[in-house]
XYZ file of C-alpha atoms in Angstrom:
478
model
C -42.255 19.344 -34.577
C -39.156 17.457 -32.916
C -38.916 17.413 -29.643
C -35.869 19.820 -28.502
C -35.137 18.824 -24.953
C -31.629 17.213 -24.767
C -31.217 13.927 -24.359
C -29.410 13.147 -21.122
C -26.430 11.366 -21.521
C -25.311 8.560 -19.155
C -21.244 8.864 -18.115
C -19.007 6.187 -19.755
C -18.190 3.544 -17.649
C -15.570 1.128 -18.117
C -15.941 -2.816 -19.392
C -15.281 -5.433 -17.242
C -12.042 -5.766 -19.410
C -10.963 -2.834 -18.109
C -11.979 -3.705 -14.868
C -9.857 -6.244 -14.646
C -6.889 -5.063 -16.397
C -7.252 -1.844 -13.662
C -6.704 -4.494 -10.437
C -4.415 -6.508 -13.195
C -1.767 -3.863 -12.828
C -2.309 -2.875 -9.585
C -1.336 -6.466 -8.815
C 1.518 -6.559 -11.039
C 2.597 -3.043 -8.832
C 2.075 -4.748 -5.866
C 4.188 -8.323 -7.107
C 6.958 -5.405 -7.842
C 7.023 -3.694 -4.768
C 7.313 -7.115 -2.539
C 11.000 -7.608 -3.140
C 12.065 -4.036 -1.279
C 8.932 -4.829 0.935
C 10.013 -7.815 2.101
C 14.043 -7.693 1.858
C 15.375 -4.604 1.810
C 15.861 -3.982 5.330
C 17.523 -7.340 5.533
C 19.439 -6.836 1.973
C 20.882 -3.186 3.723
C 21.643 -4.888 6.836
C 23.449 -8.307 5.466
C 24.554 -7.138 1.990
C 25.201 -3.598 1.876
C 26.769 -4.070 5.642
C 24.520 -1.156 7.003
C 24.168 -0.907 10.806
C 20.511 -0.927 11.789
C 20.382 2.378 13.768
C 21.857 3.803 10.157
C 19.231 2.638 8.329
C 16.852 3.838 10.773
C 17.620 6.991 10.787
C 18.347 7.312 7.207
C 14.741 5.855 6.879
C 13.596 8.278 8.452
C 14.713 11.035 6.646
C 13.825 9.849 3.375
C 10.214 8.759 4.223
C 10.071 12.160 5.621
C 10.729 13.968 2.538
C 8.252 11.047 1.062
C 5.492 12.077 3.584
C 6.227 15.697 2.707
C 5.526 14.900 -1.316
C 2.541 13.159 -0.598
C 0.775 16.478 1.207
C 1.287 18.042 -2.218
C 0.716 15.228 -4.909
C -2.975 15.842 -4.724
C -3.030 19.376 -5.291
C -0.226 19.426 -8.112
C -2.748 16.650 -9.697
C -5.983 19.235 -9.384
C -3.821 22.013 -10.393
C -2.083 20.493 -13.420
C -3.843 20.023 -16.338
C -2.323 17.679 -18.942
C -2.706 17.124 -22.756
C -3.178 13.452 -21.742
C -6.119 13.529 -19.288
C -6.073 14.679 -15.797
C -5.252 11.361 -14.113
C -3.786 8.940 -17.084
C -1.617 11.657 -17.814
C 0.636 11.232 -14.173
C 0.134 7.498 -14.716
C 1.888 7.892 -18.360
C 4.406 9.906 -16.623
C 5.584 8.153 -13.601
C 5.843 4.592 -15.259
C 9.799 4.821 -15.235
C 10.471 6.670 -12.171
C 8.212 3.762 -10.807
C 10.181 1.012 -12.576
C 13.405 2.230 -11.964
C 12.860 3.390 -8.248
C 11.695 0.117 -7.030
C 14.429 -2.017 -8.968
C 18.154 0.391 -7.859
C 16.782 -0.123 -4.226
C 17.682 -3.823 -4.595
C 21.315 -3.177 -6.474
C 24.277 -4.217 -4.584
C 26.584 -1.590 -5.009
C 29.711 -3.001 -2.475
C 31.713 -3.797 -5.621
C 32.096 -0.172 -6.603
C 31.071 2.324 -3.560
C 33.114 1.753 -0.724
C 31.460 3.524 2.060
C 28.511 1.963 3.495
C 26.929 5.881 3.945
C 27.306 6.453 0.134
C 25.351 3.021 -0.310
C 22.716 3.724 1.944
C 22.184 7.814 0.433
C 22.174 5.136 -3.320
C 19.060 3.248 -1.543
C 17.997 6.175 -0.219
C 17.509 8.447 -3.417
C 15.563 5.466 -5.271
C 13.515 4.942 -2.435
C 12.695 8.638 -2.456
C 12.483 7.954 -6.296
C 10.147 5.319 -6.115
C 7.967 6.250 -3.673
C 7.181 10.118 -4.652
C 6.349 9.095 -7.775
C 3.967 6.217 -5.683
C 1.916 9.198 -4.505
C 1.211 10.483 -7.500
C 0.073 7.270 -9.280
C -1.788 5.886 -6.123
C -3.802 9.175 -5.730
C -4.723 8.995 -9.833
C -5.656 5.602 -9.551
C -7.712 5.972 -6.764
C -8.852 9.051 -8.440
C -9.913 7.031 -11.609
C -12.619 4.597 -9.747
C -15.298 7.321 -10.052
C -14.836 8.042 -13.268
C -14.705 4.261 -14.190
C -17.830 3.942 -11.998
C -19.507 6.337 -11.846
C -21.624 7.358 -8.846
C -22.839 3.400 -9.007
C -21.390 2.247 -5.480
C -21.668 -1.564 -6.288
C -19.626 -0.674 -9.541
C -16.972 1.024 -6.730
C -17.152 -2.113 -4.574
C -16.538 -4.559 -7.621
C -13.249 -2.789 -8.836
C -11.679 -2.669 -4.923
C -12.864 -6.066 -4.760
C -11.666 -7.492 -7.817
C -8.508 -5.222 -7.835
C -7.789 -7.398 -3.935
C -8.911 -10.390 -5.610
C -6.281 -10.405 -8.625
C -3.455 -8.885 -5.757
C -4.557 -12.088 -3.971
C -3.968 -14.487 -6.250
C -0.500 -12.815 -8.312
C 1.212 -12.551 -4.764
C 0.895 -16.294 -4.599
C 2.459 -17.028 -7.617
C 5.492 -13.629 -6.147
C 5.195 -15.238 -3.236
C 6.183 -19.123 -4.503
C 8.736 -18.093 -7.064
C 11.062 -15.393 -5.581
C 12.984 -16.892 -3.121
C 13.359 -19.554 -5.172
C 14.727 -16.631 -8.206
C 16.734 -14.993 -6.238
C 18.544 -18.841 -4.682
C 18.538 -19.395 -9.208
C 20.580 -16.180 -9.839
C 22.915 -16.483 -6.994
C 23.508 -19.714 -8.312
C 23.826 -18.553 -12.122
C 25.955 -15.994 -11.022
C 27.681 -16.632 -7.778
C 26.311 -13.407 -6.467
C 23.977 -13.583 -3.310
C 22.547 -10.273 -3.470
C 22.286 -9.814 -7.014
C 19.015 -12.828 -7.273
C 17.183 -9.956 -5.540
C 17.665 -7.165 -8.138
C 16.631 -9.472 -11.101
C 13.456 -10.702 -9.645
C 13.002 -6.761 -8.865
C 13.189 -5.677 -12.550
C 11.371 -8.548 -14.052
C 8.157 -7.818 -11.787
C 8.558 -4.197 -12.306
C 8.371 -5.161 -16.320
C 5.274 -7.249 -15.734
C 4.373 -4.010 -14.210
C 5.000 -1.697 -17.076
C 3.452 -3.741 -20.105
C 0.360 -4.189 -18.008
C -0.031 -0.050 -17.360
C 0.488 0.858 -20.874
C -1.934 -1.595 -21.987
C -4.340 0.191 -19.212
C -3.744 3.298 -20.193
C -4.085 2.949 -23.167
C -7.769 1.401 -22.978
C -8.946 3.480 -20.418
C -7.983 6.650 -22.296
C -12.214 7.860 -23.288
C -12.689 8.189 -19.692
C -10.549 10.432 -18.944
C -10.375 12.787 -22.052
C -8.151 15.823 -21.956
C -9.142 19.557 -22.086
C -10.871 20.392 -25.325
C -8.894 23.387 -26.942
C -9.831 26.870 -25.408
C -11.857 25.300 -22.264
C -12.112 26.954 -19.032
C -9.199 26.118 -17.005
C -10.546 24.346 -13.811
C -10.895 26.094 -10.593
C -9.194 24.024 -7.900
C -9.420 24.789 -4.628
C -6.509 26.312 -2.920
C -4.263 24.761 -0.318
C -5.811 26.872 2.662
C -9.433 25.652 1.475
C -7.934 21.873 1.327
C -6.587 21.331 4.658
C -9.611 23.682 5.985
C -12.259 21.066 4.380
C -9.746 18.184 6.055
C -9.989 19.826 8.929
C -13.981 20.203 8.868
C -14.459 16.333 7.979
C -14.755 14.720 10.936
C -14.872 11.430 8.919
C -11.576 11.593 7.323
C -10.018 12.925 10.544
C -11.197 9.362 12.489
C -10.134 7.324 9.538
C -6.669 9.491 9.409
C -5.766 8.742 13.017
C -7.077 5.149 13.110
C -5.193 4.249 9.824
C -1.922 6.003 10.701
C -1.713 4.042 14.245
C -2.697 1.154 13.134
C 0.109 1.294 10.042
C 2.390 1.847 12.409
C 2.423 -1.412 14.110
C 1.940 -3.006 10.324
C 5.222 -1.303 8.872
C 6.876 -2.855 12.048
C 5.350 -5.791 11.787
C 6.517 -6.643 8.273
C 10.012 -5.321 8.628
C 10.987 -7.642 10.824
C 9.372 -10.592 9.570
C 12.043 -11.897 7.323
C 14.105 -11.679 10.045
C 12.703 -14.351 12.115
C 13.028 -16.842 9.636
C 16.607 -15.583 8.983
C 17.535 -15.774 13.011
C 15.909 -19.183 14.102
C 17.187 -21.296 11.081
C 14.359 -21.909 8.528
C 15.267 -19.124 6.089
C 14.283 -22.022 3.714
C 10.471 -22.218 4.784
C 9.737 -18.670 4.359
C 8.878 -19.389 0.692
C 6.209 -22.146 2.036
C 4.665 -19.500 4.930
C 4.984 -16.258 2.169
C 3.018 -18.970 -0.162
C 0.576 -20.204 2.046
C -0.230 -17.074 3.028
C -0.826 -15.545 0.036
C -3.340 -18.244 -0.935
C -5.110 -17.561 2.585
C -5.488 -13.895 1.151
C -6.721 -15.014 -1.897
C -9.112 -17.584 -0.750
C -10.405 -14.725 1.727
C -10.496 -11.892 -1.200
C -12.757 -14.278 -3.054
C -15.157 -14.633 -0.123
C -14.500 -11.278 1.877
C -17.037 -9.213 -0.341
C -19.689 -11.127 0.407
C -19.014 -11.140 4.441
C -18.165 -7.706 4.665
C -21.151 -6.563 2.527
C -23.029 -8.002 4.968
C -21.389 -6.574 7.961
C -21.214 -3.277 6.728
C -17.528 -1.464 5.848
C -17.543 -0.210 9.432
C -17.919 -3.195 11.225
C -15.995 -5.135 8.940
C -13.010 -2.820 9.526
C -13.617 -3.210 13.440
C -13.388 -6.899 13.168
C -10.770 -7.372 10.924
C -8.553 -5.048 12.972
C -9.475 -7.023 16.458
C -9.239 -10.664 14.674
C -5.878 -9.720 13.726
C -4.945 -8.431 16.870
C -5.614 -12.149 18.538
C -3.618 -13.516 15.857
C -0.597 -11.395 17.119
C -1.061 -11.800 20.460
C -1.344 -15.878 19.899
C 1.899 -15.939 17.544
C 3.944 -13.429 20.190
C 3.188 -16.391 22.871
C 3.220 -19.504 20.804
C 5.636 -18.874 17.868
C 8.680 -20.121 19.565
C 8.845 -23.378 21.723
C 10.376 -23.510 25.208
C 13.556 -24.658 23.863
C 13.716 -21.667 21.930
C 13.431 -23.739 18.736
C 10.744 -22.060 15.996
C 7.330 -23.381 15.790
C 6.821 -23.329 12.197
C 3.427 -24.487 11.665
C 2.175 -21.975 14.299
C 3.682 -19.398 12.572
C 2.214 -20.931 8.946
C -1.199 -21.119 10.915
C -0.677 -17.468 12.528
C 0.256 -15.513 8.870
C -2.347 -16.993 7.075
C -5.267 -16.162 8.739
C -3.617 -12.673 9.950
C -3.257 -11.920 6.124
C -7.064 -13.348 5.642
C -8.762 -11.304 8.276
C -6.985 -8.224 6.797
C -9.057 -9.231 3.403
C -12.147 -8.008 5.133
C -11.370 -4.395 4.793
C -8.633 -4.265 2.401
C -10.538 -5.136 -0.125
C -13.034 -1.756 0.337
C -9.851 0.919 1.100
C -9.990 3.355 -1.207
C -13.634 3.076 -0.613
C -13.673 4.289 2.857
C -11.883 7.138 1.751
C -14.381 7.653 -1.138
C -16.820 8.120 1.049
C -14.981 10.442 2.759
C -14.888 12.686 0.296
C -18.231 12.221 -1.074
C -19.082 13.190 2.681
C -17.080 16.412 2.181
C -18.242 17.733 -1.089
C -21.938 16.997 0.234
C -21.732 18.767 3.735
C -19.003 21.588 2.902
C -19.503 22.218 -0.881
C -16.313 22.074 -1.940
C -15.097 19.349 -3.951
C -12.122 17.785 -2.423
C -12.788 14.508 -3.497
C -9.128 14.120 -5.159
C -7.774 15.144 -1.898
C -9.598 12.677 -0.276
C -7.643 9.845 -1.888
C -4.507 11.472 -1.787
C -5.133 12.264 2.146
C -5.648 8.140 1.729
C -1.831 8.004 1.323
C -1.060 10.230 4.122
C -1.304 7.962 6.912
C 0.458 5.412 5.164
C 3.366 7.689 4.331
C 3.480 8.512 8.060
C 3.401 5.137 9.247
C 6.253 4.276 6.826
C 8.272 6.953 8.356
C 7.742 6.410 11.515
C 7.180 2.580 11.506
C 10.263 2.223 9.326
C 12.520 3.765 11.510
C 11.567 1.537 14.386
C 11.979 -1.634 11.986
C 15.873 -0.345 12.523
C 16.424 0.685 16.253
C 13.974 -2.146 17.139
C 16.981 -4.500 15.187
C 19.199 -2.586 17.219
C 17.135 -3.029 20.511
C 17.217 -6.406 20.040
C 20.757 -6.519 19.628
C 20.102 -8.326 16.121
C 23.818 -9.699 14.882
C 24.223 -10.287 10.785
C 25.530 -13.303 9.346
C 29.410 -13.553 8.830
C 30.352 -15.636 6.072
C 34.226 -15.812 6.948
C 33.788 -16.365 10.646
C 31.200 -19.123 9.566
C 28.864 -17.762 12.196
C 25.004 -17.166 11.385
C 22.433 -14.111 11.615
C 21.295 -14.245 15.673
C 19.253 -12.226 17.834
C 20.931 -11.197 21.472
C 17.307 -11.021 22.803
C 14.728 -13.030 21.106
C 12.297 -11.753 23.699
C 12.608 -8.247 22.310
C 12.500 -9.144 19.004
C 9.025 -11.098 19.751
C 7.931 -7.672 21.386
C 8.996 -5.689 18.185
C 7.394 -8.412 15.653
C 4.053 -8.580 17.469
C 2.840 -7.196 20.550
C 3.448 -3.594 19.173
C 1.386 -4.386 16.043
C -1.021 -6.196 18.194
C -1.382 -2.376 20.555
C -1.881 -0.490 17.351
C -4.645 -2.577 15.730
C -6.748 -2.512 19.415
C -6.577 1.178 19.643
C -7.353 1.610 16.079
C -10.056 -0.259 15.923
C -11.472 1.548 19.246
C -11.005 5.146 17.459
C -13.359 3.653 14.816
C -15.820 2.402 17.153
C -16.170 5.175 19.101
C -15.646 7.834 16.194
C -17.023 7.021 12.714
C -20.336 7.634 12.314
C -20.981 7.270 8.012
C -22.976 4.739 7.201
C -23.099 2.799 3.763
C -26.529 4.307 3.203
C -25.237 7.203 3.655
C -22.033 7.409 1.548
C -24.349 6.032 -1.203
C -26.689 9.035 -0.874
C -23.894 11.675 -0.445
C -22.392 10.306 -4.156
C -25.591 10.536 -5.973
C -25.806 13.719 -4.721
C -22.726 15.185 -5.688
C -23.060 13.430 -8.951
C -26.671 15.205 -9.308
C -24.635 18.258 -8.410
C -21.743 18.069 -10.893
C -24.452 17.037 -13.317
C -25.928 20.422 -12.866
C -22.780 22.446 -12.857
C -21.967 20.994 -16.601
């Protein structure tokens, strides 16, 4: 007589192909997304002839209404069922609004709008564009590790780590070649600004080919609704913020991540500008380059270091290290002449990008575990939500932290290059600007890392438990 008990059936995980052709386009997003990153504060303010405070305020508003989208993508995404799979189906979706919104950000549009407020509500709207559709993809991505995964937490670890790893090493090959792009289309075209809207769309295409071929590979794992099933029974918005509310967890990670973003969004809006102001424009390629193989060289060893430390500790010291490289560049950066000190700034970027390599590479992870924490101690499966809450205190730090890149500039009584006067880009108080560029960063990364110290309490033993759990739980429910 055969045996009738069913066979249990392991979940499909993904090849190491798809592995790395997951981190592959989330590099290529990343290469994309450095041209506004980087320049388009500075493109508004010296191109599109946009006063700072405009652009602050303008910012925002539209990171507002950015920050308002995000609160929602997560539940629209539980909610929404698809004929393409729950996640790949948003990632199918968005691909243009993601192209498209990162590239019109960089367009100069002087030649046919005339007012600089109808060219800043132009940067605005693709920004919005861009970014909207950003929280929808980011929270399926992130939502796509555990299926590609499993409840294996090693698996987890390896796709963060590798997905840091290949960011690592494609942003020094972004980081080498667009300056130098953008100097061989002005010079192809006698346009200055348009170098930067050329490099925009041919990352964003890298981007593109790379998530159809993704998508397309990683389509078994996330299988759509057979015909007739049982619609699924999200939980509602009330029960969503309720079970944020009731993880203690996520609210310590939420606050740390959101202060400490802050001071980053500052930070690296006002970068460019230094090399713009003290007359090396031309070496920012070199520091952008070296420091972007610091991150990679640090990605490649970071896994091993932080395994060791633990995700909480190695989030502690990353945050602190980083904090001394601040404080060190804010005293040291600029030589008593007033002249730059390049090769303390080189020095300063690199390793403040490398000791940032020690958590980054686990950050979806911490909010993983989050969630995993949630569904185990609450019951309710909010494990979606928990990487879409992931976005949240980015979102808010954008707002908020983009608006002070423009009435710091303004603060600092920053003055933009005029080509028929012959006069260049100048700060009327350097010593502000050196405030704005690193001892506010520097304050947000010390209190962050204190929240976690004194607040987070999960453990990687823990989180590890909580997901076998749940998946011993959801195994149960099927």
């Amino acid at each position: 007589m055969e045996n009738s008990t069913p066979v249990k059936q392991e979940p499909l995980k993904a090849s190491n192909g798809l592995i790395n052709l997951f981190a592959l386009t989330n590099s290529f997003q990343s290469m994309a997304m450095q041209v506004p990153t980087l320049y388009l504060t500075l493109f508004m303010t010296d191109y599109l002839h946009i006063s700072p405070v405009a652009i602050g305020t303008a910012m925002l508003i539209a990171k507002s209404f950015d920050f308002v989208v995000a609160l929602f993508a997560g539940i629209i995404i539980e909610k929404v069922n698809m004929k393409h799979g729950k996640y790949l189906s948003w990632l199918r979706l968005l691909t243009v609004t993601v192209f498209f919104g990162n590239s019109v950000q960089m367009l100069d549009t002087t030649s046919f709008v005339s007012s600089p407020t109808a060219r800043l509500v132009i940067v605005c709207v693709f920004y919005i564009m861009f970014h909207s559709s950003m929280n929808f993809n980011a929270t399926a991505r992130a939502a796509l590790i555990p299926k590609m995964a499993g409840a294996d937490q090693e698996v987890r670890k390896k796709i963060t780590a590798r997905q840091a790893q290949l960011r690592a090493a494609t942003s020094i090959i972004s980081s080498a070649i667009t300056l130098p792009a953008v100097e061989l289309v002005q010079r192809l075209t006698g346009s200055e600004s348009a170098g930067y809207f050329m490099v925009a769309v041919i990352f964003g295409l890298c981007y593109v080919i790379c998530n159809v071929l993704f998508i397309k590979g990683a389509t078994p794992l996330d299988p759509p609704d057979a015909p007739g099933a049982k619609r699924r029974q999200s939980p509602s918005f009330k029960q969503m913020v309720s079970s944020i509310g009731t993880n203690k967890q996520m609210l310590i990670l939420f606050a740390a991540f959101t202060i400490s973003g802050i001071g980053n969004q500052v930070s690296s809006g006002v970068t460019t500008y230094f090399f713009r102001c003290t007359g090396i424009f031309s070496s920012y390629t070199i520091v952008l380059t070296s420091r972007s193989i610091a991150s990679f060289l640090a990605a490649m060893i970071a896994p091993a270091i932080a395994k060791k430390m633990g995700k909480k500790r190695a989030l502690i010291v990353s945050w602190l290290s980083r904090a001394a490289v601040l404080l060190f560049t804010y005293f040291f950066a600029l030589k008593a002449d007033g002249s730059p000190n390049l090769g303390v700034v080189l020095v300063a970027q690199c390793l403040g990008t490398a000791t940032m390599n020690l958590y980054s590479i686990y950050l979806t992870i911490y909010w993983l575990d989050c969630g995993e924490y949630g569904y185990a101690t609450t019951g309710v499966d909010n494990r979606t939500m928990a990487v879409t809450v992931m976005n949240w205190p980015t979102k808010i730090s954008m707002a908020l932290g983009g608006s002070l890149v423009g009435y710091g500039l303004a603060w600092a009584g920053y003055v933009a290059p005029d080509k028929a006067a012959g006069t260049a880009a100048y700060f009327e108080s350097m010593t502000r600007y050196m405030m704005i560029w690193q001892l506010i960063p520097m304050i947000t990364l010390v209190v962050s890392a204190l929240i976690i110290i004194v607040g987070y309490k999960l453990t990687d033993e823990e989180a590890a438990r909580y997901a076998r759990e749940n998946a011993e739980r959801e195994a149960a429910k099927a």
